[in-house]
Amino acid sequence: MSERAVLEVIALGVEDAVAAEAGGADRLELVTDIAADGLTPPVAIFAGIRAAVGISLRVMLRLADGFEAGDVRGLVRAARELRAAGAEEFVLGFLDEAAQPDLPALEAVLAELDGCRWTFHRAIDRAADRDALRKSLADLPGLDAYLTAGSADGVDEGLPTLLAEAARRGEQGYEPRLMVGGGLRLDHLPHLRAAGIDAFHIGGAARPGGWESPVSAEAVREWRTALDA
C-alpha cells in the first residue's frame, strides 16, 4: 500500500475540525444534529470551519432523519447557499419509499452543485438493491465515493459485502471510491486494507468521551498511525 489512505472525520464545529486536522485527518464531513445521524449544518458553521482548517470539507445535504429526500426545495436552497459560501464538496443520498434511489431528488440537488464532487452516504446500506443503485447512479456528475458499512447493522455484519464490492472496483457503478464507515473499528483495518480499500470514515471513534465531547486529536492520530503502518 504505497498511497496514503484517506481518513475522514465527522466535525460538528470548529473545535472538532481543528482537532481532526491536528490528528492527521485528510477530510471532514460537516454535519449538525448527530442525534438524527447528521443533518445540513448552518452556512455560518461551514464558513467558520472553512476559515479554521486547510483540509477538504464535505458538507452534508440532508434536512431530516431518515433517507427520504423530504423537502427537495429546501435541499436545493441549502445547496445553493452553501455553494455561494464557498462549499465545493458534499455528502447526500436519497431513497424513495421502495428503498430505490430517488433520482429526481438527487438530480434537483445536483443541478445546484455544478459538478462538485460528492459522496453518496449510507443510504446505500438501506437500499433494496445495492448493485442496482450503483448502476443507476453511475452517470450522475461528481459522484466519487460511497460511504458504506456494507450493512445497515455496521461493518461487523457488512464486511463480506465490503470485500466483495472492493473486488469489483472499476466495473460499471463501482468506479467511485469505497469509503468505509459505520461501526468501524481499528481491528477491521487489516482486512479492509488487504482488499485494497483506501478510504475510512470515523465519528464516535474520534470522540473517546462520547458525542457530547469534542473530537480528540490523539484519537484521530491513532487512526492515522494505524492507516499509515
XYZ file of C-alpha atoms in Angstrom:
229
model
C 0.000 0.000 0.000
C 2.105 2.856 -1.265
C -0.636 5.505 -1.387
C -1.821 7.202 1.775
C -5.314 6.120 2.804
C -7.940 8.821 3.206
C -9.167 9.421 6.751
C -12.404 11.392 7.033
C -13.699 12.597 10.416
C -17.137 13.951 11.324
C -16.960 17.543 12.559
C -19.783 19.385 14.284
C -17.928 22.656 14.756
C -14.608 24.481 14.648
C -13.147 22.747 17.713
C -13.772 19.336 16.148
C -12.314 20.444 12.838
C -9.103 21.846 14.295
C -8.522 18.719 16.406
C -9.209 16.382 13.480
C -6.763 18.229 11.257
C -4.132 18.216 14.022
C -4.573 14.454 14.389
C -3.962 13.794 10.711
C -7.423 13.714 9.121
C -7.439 14.280 5.382
C -11.032 15.397 5.158
C -14.011 16.390 7.287
C -17.680 15.561 6.959
C -19.587 18.580 8.262
C -22.931 17.900 9.914
C -25.184 19.117 12.672
C -27.696 17.236 14.867
C -25.879 13.946 15.252
C -28.913 12.544 17.076
C -30.555 12.476 13.628
C -27.418 10.860 12.145
C -26.178 14.157 10.740
C -28.075 16.984 9.048
C -27.053 20.013 6.985
C -25.083 22.492 9.108
C -25.786 26.233 9.024
C -23.776 28.195 6.482
C -22.101 30.095 9.344
C -20.700 26.850 10.772
C -19.345 25.861 7.365
C -17.751 29.284 6.958
C -16.167 29.161 10.406
C -14.694 25.724 9.807
C -13.504 26.653 6.320
C -11.644 29.601 7.807
C -10.101 27.475 10.571
C -8.653 24.491 8.676
C -6.971 23.760 5.391
C -8.154 20.211 4.718
C -11.062 19.217 2.477
C -14.633 19.620 3.730
C -17.652 17.641 2.597
C -20.917 19.191 3.727
C -24.000 17.091 4.427
C -27.146 17.861 2.433
C -29.899 16.225 4.492
C -32.699 18.052 6.272
C -34.440 15.323 8.280
C -33.753 11.969 9.882
C -34.148 9.005 7.557
C -33.173 8.612 3.928
C -36.108 10.068 2.037
C -35.408 13.477 0.489
C -38.387 15.212 2.073
C -38.240 18.944 1.356
C -36.478 18.975 -2.017
C -36.875 22.732 -2.413
C -35.248 23.184 0.980
C -32.373 20.911 -0.066
C -31.891 22.879 -3.278
C -31.908 26.136 -1.322
C -29.363 24.780 1.180
C -27.117 23.594 -1.638
C -27.315 26.988 -3.328
C -26.486 28.857 -0.122
C -23.552 26.600 0.708
C -22.154 26.901 -2.805
C -22.418 30.676 -2.553
C -20.462 30.497 0.709
C -17.662 28.541 -0.985
C -18.545 24.887 -0.329
C -17.094 22.655 -3.037
C -17.708 19.080 -1.801
C -20.862 17.472 -0.461
C -22.482 14.356 1.031
C -26.006 13.333 0.048
C -28.168 10.396 -0.966
C -31.907 9.815 -1.053
C -34.129 6.756 -1.310
C -37.810 6.612 -2.195
C -40.482 4.699 -0.295
C -39.467 1.473 -2.049
C -35.822 1.927 -0.958
C -34.822 2.708 -4.543
C -32.617 5.706 -5.345
C -34.681 8.894 -5.599
C -33.257 10.128 -8.880
C -35.500 13.200 -9.279
C -34.444 14.498 -5.847
C -30.784 13.738 -6.496
C -30.857 15.422 -9.897
C -32.587 18.511 -8.495
C -29.883 18.978 -5.865
C -27.024 18.119 -8.203
C -28.194 20.822 -10.597
C -27.156 23.318 -7.903
C -23.767 21.687 -7.321
C -22.486 22.313 -10.841
C -20.280 19.211 -10.992
C -18.923 19.403 -7.439
C -17.555 16.173 -6.022
C -19.851 14.339 -3.646
C -20.288 11.175 -1.602
C -23.412 9.025 -1.669
C -23.797 8.326 2.033
C -25.033 5.326 3.993
C -28.441 5.356 2.344
C -26.826 2.652 0.188
C -26.901 0.388 3.257
C -30.718 0.704 3.335
C -31.239 0.261 -0.410
C -33.365 -2.576 -1.739
C -30.616 -3.499 -4.215
C -27.098 -2.127 -3.765
C -25.879 -3.217 -7.181
C -28.872 -1.719 -8.978
C -28.452 1.524 -7.034
C -24.806 1.816 -8.057
C -25.620 1.232 -11.710
C -28.495 3.711 -11.706
C -26.237 6.426 -10.262
C -23.217 5.671 -12.455
C -23.673 8.668 -14.750
C -24.504 11.301 -12.147
C -21.982 14.163 -12.251
C -19.464 14.497 -9.437
C -20.141 11.204 -7.628
C -16.738 9.953 -6.499
C -17.373 7.948 -3.299
C -19.804 5.708 -1.457
C -19.832 5.891 2.338
C -20.921 2.443 3.493
C -20.618 -0.142 6.225
C -21.772 -2.852 3.851
C -24.849 -3.330 6.043
C -27.360 -1.211 7.924
C -26.101 -3.035 11.031
C -22.494 -1.880 10.674
C -19.129 -3.119 9.475
C -19.180 -6.329 11.525
C -22.185 -7.530 9.519
C -21.207 -5.785 6.292
C -17.595 -6.921 5.977
C -18.279 -9.663 3.380
C -20.210 -7.179 1.239
C -17.440 -4.590 1.510
C -14.798 -7.085 0.442
C -16.940 -8.277 -2.469
C -17.566 -4.727 -3.669
C -13.887 -3.832 -3.359
C -13.110 -6.726 -5.695
C -15.402 -5.171 -8.325
C -13.605 -1.822 -8.440
C -13.634 -0.478 -11.974
C -16.844 -2.192 -13.087
C -19.803 -0.023 -14.073
C -21.142 1.555 -10.904
C -18.081 0.527 -8.895
C -15.728 3.263 -10.096
C -16.395 5.607 -7.139
C -14.155 5.145 -4.133
C -15.354 2.844 -1.386
C -15.226 4.731 1.918
C -15.921 2.531 4.927
C -17.716 3.913 7.966
C -20.387 2.872 10.431
C -19.262 0.831 13.402
C -15.730 0.816 12.023
C -13.007 -0.324 14.451
C -9.240 -0.430 14.244
C -9.272 -4.236 14.105
C -11.245 -4.086 10.838
C -8.468 -2.191 9.070
C -6.110 -5.074 8.157
C -8.900 -6.950 6.323
C -10.120 -3.845 4.532
C -6.673 -2.587 3.574
C -5.680 -6.038 2.271
C -8.709 -5.823 -0.048
C -7.417 -2.544 -1.455
C -9.856 -0.268 0.370
C -8.202 3.081 0.963
C -10.781 5.426 2.489
C -12.190 5.387 6.020
C -14.727 7.471 7.934
C -14.985 7.840 11.708
C -17.327 9.698 14.024
C -17.699 8.313 17.523
C -14.276 6.660 17.275
C -12.746 10.141 17.222
C -14.527 11.042 20.468
C -13.458 8.785 23.352
C -15.686 10.836 25.675
C -18.793 10.254 23.557
C -20.738 12.552 21.259
C -21.093 15.171 23.980
C -17.305 15.596 23.855
C -15.250 17.154 21.046
C -13.035 15.287 18.628
C -9.763 14.160 20.201
C -6.637 14.852 18.155
C -4.979 11.905 19.921
C -7.779 9.533 18.905
C -7.573 10.691 15.289
C -3.792 10.305 15.380
C -4.194 6.681 16.498
C -6.235 6.004 13.367
C -3.786 7.911 11.191
C -0.909 5.859 12.569
C -2.773 2.592 12.028
C -3.612 3.510 8.435
C -0.046 4.561 7.681
C 1.509 1.438 9.198
